[in-house]
Short mmCIF file of C-alpha atoms in Angstrom, two decimals:
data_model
loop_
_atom_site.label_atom_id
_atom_site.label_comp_id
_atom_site.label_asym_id
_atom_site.label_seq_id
_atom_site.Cartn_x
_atom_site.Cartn_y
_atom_site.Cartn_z
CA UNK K 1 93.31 89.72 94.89
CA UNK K 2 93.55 89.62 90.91
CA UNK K 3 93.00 87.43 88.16
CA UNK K 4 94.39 83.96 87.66
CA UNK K 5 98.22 84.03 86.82
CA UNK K 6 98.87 87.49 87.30
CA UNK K 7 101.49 86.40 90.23
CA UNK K 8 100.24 86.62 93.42
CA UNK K 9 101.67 83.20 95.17
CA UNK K 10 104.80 84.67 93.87
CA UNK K 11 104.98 87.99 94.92
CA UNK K 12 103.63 86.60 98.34
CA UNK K 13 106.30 84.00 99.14
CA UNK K 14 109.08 86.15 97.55
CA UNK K 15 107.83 89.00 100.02
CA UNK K 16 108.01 86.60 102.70
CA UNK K 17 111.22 85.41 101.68
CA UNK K 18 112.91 88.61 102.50
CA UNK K 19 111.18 89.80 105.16
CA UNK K 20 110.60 87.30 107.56
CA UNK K 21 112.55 84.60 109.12
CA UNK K 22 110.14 81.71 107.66
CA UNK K 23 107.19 81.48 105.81
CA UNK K 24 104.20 79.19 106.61
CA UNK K 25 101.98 78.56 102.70
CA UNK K 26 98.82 77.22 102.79
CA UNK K 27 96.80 75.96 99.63
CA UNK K 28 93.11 75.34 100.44
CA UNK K 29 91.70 74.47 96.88
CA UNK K 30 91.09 71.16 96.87
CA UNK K 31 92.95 70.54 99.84
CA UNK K 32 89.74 68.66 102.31
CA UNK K 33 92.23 68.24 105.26
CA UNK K 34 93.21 71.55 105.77
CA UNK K 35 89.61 73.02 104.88
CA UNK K 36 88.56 70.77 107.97
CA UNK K 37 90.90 72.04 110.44
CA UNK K 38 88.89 75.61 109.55
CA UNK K 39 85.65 74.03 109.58
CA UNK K 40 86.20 72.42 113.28
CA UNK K 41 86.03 76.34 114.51
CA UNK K 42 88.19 79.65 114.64
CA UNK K 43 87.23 80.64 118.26
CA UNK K 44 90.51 79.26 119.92
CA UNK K 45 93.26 80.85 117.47
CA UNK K 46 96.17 79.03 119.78
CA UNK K 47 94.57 75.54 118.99
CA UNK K 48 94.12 76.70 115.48
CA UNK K 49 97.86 77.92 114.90
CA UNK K 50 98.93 74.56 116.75
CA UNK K 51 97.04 72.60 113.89
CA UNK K 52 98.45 74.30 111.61
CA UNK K 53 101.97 74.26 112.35
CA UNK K 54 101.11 70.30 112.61
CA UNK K 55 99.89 70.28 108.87
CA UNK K 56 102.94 71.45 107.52
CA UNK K 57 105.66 70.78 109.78
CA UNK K 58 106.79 74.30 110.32
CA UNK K 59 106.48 76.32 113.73
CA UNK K 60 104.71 79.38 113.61
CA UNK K 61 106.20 81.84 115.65
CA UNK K 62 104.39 85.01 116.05
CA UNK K 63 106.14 87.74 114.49
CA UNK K 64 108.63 86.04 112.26
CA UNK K 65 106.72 83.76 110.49
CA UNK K 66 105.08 84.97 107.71
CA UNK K 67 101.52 82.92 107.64
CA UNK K 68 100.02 82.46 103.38
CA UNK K 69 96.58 81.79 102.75
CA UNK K 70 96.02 81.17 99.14
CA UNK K 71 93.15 80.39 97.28
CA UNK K 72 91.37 81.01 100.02
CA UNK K 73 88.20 82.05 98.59
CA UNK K 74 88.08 78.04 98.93
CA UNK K 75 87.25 78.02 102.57
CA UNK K 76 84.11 80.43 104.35
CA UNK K 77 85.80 79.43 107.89
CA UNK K 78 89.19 80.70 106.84
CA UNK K 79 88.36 83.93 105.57
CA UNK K 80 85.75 84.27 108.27
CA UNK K 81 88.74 83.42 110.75
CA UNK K 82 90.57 86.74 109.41
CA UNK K 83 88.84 88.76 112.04
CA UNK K 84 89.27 86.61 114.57
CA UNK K 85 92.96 86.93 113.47
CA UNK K 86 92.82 91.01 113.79
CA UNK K 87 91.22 90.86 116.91
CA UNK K 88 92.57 88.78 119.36
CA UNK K 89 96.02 87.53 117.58
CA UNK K 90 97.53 90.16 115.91
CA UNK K 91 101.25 89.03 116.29
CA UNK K 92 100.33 86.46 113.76
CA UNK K 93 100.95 88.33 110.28
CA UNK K 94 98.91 86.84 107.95
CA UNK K 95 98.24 87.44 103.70
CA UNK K 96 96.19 86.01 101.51
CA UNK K 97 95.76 85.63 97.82
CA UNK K 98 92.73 85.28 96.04
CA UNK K 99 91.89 84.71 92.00
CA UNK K 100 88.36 84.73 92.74
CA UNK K 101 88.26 86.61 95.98
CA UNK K 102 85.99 89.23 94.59
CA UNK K 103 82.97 86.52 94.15
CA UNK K 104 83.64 85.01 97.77
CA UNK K 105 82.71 88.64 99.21
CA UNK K 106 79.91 88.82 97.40
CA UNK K 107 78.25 85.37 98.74
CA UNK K 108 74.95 86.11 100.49
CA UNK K 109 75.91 83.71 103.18
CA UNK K 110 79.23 84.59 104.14
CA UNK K 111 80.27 87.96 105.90
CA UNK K 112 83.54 89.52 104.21
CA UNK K 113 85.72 90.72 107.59
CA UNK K 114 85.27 94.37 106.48
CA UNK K 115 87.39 97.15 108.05
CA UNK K 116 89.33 93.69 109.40
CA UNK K 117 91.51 93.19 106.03
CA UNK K 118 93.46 95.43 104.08
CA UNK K 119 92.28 95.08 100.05
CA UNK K 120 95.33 95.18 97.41
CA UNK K 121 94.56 94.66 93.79
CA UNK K 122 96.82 93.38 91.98
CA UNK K 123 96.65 93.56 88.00
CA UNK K 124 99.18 91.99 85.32
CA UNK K 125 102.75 93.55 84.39
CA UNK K 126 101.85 97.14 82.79
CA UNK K 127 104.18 98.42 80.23
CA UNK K 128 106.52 99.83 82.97
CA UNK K 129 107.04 96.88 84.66
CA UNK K 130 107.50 95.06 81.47
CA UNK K 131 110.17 97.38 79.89
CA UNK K 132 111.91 96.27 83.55
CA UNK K 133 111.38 92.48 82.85
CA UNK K 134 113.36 92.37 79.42
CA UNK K 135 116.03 94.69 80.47
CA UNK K 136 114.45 98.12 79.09
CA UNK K 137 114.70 99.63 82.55
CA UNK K 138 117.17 102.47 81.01
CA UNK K 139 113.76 103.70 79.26
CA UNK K 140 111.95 103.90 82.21
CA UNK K 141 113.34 107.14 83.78
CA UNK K 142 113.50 108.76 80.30
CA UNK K 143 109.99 107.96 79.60
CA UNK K 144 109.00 109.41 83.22
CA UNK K 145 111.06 112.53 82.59
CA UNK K 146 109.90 113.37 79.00
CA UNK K 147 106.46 112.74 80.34
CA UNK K 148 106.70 115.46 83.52
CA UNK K 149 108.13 117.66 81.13
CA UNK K 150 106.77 117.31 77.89
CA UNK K 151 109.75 116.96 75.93
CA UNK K 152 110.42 114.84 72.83
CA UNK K 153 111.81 111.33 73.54
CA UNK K 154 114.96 111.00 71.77
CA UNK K 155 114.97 106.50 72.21
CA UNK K 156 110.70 107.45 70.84
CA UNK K 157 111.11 104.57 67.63
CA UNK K 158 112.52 102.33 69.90
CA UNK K 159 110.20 102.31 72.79
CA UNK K 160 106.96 102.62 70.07
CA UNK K 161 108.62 98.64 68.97
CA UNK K 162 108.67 97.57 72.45
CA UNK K 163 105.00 98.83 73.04
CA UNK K 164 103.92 96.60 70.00
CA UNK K 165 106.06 93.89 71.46
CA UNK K 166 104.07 93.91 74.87
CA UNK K 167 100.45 94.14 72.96
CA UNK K 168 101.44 90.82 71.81
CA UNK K 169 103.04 89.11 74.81
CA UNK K 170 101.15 91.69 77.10
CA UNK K 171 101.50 91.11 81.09
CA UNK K 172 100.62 87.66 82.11
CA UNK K 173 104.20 86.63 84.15
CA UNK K 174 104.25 83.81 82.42
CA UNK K 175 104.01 84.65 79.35
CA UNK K 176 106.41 87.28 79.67
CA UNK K 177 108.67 84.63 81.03
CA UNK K 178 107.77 82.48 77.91
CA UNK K 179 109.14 85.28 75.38
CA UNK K 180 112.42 86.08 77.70
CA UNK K 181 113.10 82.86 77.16
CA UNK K 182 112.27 81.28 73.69
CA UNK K 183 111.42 85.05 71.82
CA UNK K 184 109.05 83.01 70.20
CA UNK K 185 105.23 84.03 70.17
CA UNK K 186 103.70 80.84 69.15
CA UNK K 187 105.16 79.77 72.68
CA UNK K 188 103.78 82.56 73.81
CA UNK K 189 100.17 82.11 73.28
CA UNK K 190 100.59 78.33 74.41
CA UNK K 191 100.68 80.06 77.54
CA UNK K 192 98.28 82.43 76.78
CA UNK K 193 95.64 79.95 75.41
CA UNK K 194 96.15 77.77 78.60
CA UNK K 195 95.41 80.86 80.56
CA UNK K 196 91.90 81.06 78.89
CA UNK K 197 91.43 77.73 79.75
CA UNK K 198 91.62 77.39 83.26
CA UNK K 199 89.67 80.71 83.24
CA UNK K 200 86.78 78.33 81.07
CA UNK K 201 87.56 76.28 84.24
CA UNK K 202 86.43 78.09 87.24
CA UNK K 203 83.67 79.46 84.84
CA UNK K 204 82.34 75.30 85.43
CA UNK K 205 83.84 74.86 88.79
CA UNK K 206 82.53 78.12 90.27
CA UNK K 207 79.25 78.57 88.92
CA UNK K 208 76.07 76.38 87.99
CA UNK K 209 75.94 74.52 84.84
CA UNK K 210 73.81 77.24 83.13
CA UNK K 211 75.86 80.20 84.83
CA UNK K 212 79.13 78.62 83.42
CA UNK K 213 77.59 78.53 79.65
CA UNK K 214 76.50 81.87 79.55
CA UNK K 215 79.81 83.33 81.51
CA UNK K 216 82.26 81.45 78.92
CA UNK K 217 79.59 82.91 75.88
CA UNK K 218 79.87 86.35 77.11
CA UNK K 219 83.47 86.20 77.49
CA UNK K 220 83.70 84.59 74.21
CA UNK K 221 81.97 87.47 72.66
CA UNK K 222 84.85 90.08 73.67
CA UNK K 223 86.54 90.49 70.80
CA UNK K 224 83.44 90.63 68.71
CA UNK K 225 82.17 93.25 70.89
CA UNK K 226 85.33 95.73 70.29
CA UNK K 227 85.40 94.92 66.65
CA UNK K 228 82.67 97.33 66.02
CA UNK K 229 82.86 101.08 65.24
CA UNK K 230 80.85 101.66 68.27
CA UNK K 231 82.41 99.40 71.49
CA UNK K 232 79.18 99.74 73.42
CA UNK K 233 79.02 96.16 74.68
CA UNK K 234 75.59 94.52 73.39
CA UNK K 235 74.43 91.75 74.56
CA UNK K 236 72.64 90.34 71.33
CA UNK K 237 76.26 90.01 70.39
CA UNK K 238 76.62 87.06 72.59
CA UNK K 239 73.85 85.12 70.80
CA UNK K 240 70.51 86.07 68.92
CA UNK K 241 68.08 87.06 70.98
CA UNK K 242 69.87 87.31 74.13
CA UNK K 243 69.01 89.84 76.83
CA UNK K 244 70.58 91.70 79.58
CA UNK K 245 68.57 90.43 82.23
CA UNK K 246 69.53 86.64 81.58
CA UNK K 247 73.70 87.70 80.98
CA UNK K 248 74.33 90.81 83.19
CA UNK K 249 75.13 88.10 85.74
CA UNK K 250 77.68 86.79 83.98
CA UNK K 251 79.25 90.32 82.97
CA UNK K 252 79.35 90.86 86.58
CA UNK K 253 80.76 87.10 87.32
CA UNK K 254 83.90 88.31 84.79
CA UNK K 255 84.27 91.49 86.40
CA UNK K 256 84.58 90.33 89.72
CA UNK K 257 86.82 87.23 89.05
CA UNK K 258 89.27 90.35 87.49
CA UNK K 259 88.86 88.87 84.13
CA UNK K 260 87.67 92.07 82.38
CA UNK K 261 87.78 95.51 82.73
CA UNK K 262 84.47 97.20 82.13
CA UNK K 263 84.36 100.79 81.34
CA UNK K 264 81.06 102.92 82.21
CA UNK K 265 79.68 105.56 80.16
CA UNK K 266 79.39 109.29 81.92
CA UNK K 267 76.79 111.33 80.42
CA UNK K 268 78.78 115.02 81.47
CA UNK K 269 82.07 115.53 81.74
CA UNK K 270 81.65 117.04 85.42
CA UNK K 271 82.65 116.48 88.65
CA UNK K 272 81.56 114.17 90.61
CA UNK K 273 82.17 111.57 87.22
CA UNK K 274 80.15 108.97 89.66
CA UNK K 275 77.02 111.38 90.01
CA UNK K 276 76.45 111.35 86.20
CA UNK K 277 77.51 107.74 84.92
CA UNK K 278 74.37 105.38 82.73
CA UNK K 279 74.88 102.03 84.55
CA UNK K 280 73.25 100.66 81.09
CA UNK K 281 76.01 101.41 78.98
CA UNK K 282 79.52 100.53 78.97
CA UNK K 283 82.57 99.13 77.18
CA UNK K 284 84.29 95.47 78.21
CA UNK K 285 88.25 94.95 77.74
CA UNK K 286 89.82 91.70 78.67
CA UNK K 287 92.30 92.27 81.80
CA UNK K 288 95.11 92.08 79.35
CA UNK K 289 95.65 93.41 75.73
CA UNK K 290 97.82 89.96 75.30
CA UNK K 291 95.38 87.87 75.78
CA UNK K 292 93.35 89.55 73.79
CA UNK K 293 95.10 89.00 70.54
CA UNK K 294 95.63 85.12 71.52
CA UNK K 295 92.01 84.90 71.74
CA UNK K 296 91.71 87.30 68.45
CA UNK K 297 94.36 84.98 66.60
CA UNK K 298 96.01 87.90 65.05
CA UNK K 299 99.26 87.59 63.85
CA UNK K 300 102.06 88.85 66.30
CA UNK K 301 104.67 90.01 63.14
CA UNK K 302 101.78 92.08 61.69
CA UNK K 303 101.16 94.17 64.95
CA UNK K 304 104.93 94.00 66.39
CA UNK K 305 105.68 95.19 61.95
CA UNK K 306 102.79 97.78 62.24
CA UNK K 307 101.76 96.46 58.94
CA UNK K 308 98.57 94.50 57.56
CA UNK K 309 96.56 95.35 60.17
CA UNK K 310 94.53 97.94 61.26
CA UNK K 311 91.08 99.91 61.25
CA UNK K 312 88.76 98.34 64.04
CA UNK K 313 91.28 95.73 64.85
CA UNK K 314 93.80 98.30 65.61
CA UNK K 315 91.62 100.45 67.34
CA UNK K 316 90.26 97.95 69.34
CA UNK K 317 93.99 96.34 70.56
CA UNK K 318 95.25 100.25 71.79
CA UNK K 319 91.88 100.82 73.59
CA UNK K 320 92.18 97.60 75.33
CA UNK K 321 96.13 98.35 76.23
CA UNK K 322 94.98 101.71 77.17
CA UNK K 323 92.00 100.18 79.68
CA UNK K 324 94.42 98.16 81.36
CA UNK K 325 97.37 100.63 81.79
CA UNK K 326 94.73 103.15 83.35
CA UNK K 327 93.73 100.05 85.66
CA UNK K 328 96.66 98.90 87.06
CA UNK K 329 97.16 102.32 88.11
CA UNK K 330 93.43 102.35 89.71
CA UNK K 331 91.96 104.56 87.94
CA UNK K 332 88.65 104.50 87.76
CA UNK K 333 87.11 103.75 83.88
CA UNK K 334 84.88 105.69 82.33
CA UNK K 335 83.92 107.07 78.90
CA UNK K 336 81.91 109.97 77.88
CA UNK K 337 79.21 110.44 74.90
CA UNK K 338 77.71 113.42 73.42
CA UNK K 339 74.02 112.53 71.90
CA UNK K 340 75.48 109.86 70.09
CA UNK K 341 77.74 112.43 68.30
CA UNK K 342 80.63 112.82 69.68
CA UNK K 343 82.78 110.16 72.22
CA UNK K 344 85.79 110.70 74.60
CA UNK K 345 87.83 107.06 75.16
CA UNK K 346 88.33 107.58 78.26
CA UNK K 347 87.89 110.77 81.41
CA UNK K 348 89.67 110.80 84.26
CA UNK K 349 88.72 112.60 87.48
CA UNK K 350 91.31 115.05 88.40
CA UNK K 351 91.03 117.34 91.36
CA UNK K 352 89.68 120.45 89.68
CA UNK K 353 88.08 118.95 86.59
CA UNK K 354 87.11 116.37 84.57
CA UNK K 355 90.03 115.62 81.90
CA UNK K 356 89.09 113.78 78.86
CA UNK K 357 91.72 111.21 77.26
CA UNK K 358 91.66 110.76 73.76
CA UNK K 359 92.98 107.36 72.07
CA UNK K 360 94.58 107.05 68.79
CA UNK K 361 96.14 104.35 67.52
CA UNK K 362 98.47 106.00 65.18
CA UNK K 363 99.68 109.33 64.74
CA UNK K 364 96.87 111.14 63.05
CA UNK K 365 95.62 113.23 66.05
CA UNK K 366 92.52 115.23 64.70
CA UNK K 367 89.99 115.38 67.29
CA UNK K 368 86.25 116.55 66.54
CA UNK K 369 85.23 114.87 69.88
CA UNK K 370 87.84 116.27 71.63
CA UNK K 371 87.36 120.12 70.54
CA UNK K 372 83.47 119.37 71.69
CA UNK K 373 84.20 118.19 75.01
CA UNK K 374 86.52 120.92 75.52
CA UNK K 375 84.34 124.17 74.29
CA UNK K 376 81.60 122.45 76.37
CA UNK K 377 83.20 121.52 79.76
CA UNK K 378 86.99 123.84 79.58
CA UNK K 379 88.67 121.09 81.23
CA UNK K 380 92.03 122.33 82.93
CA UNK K 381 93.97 120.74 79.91
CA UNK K 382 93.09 117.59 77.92
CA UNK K 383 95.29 114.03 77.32
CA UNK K 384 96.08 112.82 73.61
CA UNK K 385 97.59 109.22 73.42
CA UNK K 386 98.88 108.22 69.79
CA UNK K 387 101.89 107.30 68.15
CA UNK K 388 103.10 110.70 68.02
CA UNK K 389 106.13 112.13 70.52
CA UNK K 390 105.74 113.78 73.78
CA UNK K 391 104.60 117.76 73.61
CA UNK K 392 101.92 120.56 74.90
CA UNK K 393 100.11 122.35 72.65
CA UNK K 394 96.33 124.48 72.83
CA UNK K 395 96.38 122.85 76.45
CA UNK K 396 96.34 119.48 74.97
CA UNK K 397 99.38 117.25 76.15
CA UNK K 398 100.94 114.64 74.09
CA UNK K 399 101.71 111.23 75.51
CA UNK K 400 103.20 108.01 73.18
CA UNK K 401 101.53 104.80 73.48
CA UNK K 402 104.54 103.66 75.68
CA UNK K 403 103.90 106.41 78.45
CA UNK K 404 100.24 105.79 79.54
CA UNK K 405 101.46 104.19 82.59
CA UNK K 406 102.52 107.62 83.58
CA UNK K 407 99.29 108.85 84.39
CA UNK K 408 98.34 108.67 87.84
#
């Protein structure tokens, strides 16, 4: 499951395109008539299969038919007839796609088939699979290289103008599609503005008429939130007076719908990171840095010209790029603070120790935080991300903007 628009139906049909001799797509929002052949029962899957080769037209044939359920949050008796699937029908090879799929499993009167499903997240286009989409795909093996071996880029400029191309456009298919074709960014955030609509939509349709207000304010109040020197997300940012009790909800309603990353604050830098995290404070990025500067109305030529913008605005677009790189390559998010004095970006959980990453948005690398974290924990080495070229020096390695996808 993912986030509206990040591709799933796609992927799924193209995957069933090639691999199996048909494909059998079902749609279930909105759709009454196939919700009711669900709702009559899942007990007799032979009955079930019948009716729903008669819905569509197509025979399913067990084996070669690849059966889609999408959207199918839409319908309790369809997910609840995945483990009826698994255990008495398994020659029928089913996937589903979800945009909201995290808030169906969460409903206290529906049982998720646990241990029945396999779970795939699926995130929008990192930088990798970007540089792929608009024919950069040459970079992509040099930037994997240079990273494994820390060794100086030679195509560094160039890649550094097609990371400030992608925090624009960033990984929405669609939009990326948009700018293949047109190159033209007002284009682009047509698509990207319709995006935060129909997310404002399922905010209504999902959610009661009070719950839908104060999810769209607290998404509204994003890019407010990383504007500050200090990203903490605070909820008196959404509107005066407004407390955590009546909006955490509604954080968790975003986060679950894969709207926004959220990024928890670990008190040590030790291992486990999950034995030491403050559930009360964390960051919030938007699931992509694109979106973000729709929403932000910044000016694409400014960012893609590194010129006439920066400071907290700056900051705040390579944090949010960073967030969603580390994401898509499921790594957990956390951030680490020092007595209000010192703060690591981002730590990672590596096998041996905890390894802080350290964001900068250009190339001036001097790290007070850093040096703290590493006298007081000796992680195994430490990760600097900037503007500057790959390298490995004082057990701190280098990685460009453009490379964070390497890190797995």
């Amino acid at each position: 499951f993912g986030s509206r628009q990040v591709g799933k139906s796609h992927t799924l049909c193209e995957f069933g395109r090639v691999h199996y001799d048909n494909v059998a797509y079902f749609f279930f929002e909105g759709n009454k008539r196939l919700q009711d052949i669900f709702n009559k029962g899942v007990d007799d899957i032979h009955t079930l299969v019948n009716d729903l080769s008669a819905h569509i037209g197509i025979q399913i044939i067990p084996n070669s038919t690849l059966i889609i359920f999408d959207e199918i949050q839409a319908c309790n008796a369809a997910l609840a007839s995945l483990k009826r699937f698994y255990e008495v029908a398994p020659e029928y090879h089913i996937v589903c796609a979800g945009s909201l799929l995290g808030l169906a499993v969460k409903r206290e009167s529906f049982s998720f088939p646990v241990g029945k499903v396999e779970i795939l997240h699926m995130f929008p286009m990192n930088f990798k699979e970007f540089l792929m989409a608009t024919n950069n795909g040459h970079l992509v093996k040099s930037i994997q290289e240079s990273f494994d071996n820390n060794k100086e880029l030679v195509l560094h400029e160039k890649a550094l103008e097609l990371y400030r191309t992608y925090l624009v456009v960033g990984g929405m298919p669609e939009a990326v599609k948009t700018y293949l074709e047109t190159k033209n960014f007002i284009s682009v955030k047509a698509k990207q503005m319709y995006i935060h609509e129909t997310y404002a939509r399922d905010m209504t349709k999902y959610s009661t008429s009070t719950e839908a207000k104060r999810a769209n304010a607290t998404y509204d109040s994003i890019p407010f939130q990383l504007a500050k020197e200090n990203r903490k997300f605070q909820y008196n940012l959404i509107k005066s007076g407004a407390r955590a009790k009546d909006y955490e909800d509604s954080l968790d309603w975003l986060k679950q719908a894969g709207i926004i990353l959220q990024c928890t604050k670990a008190r040590e830098g030790k291992l486990p990171l999950n034995f030491y995290v403050d559930p009360l404070s964390y960051k919030v990025y938007m699931a992509d840095v694109g979106l973000l500067v729709a929403k932000n109305d910044s000016i694409p030529m400014n960012i893609i010209a590194d010129k006439n913008y920066g400071g907290e605005a700056k900051g705040a677009l390579t944090e949010n790029y960073v967030a969603q790189q580390l994401a898509a390559n499921e790594i957990p998010l956390y951030y680490w603070e020092s007595d209000g004095t010192a703060e690591i970006d981002f730590v990672w959980q590596g096998e041996e120790t905890v390894l802080p990453i350290e964001v900068k948005s250009a190339d001036n690398v001097k790290a007070k935080s850093l040096m703290q974290f590493i006298k007081k924990y000796s992680p195994k080495y430490s990760i600097r991300i900037s503007t500057k070229n790959f390298g490995f020096e004082n057990d701190i390695k280098s990685v460009p903007l453009y490379a964070v996808w390497c890190i797995k």
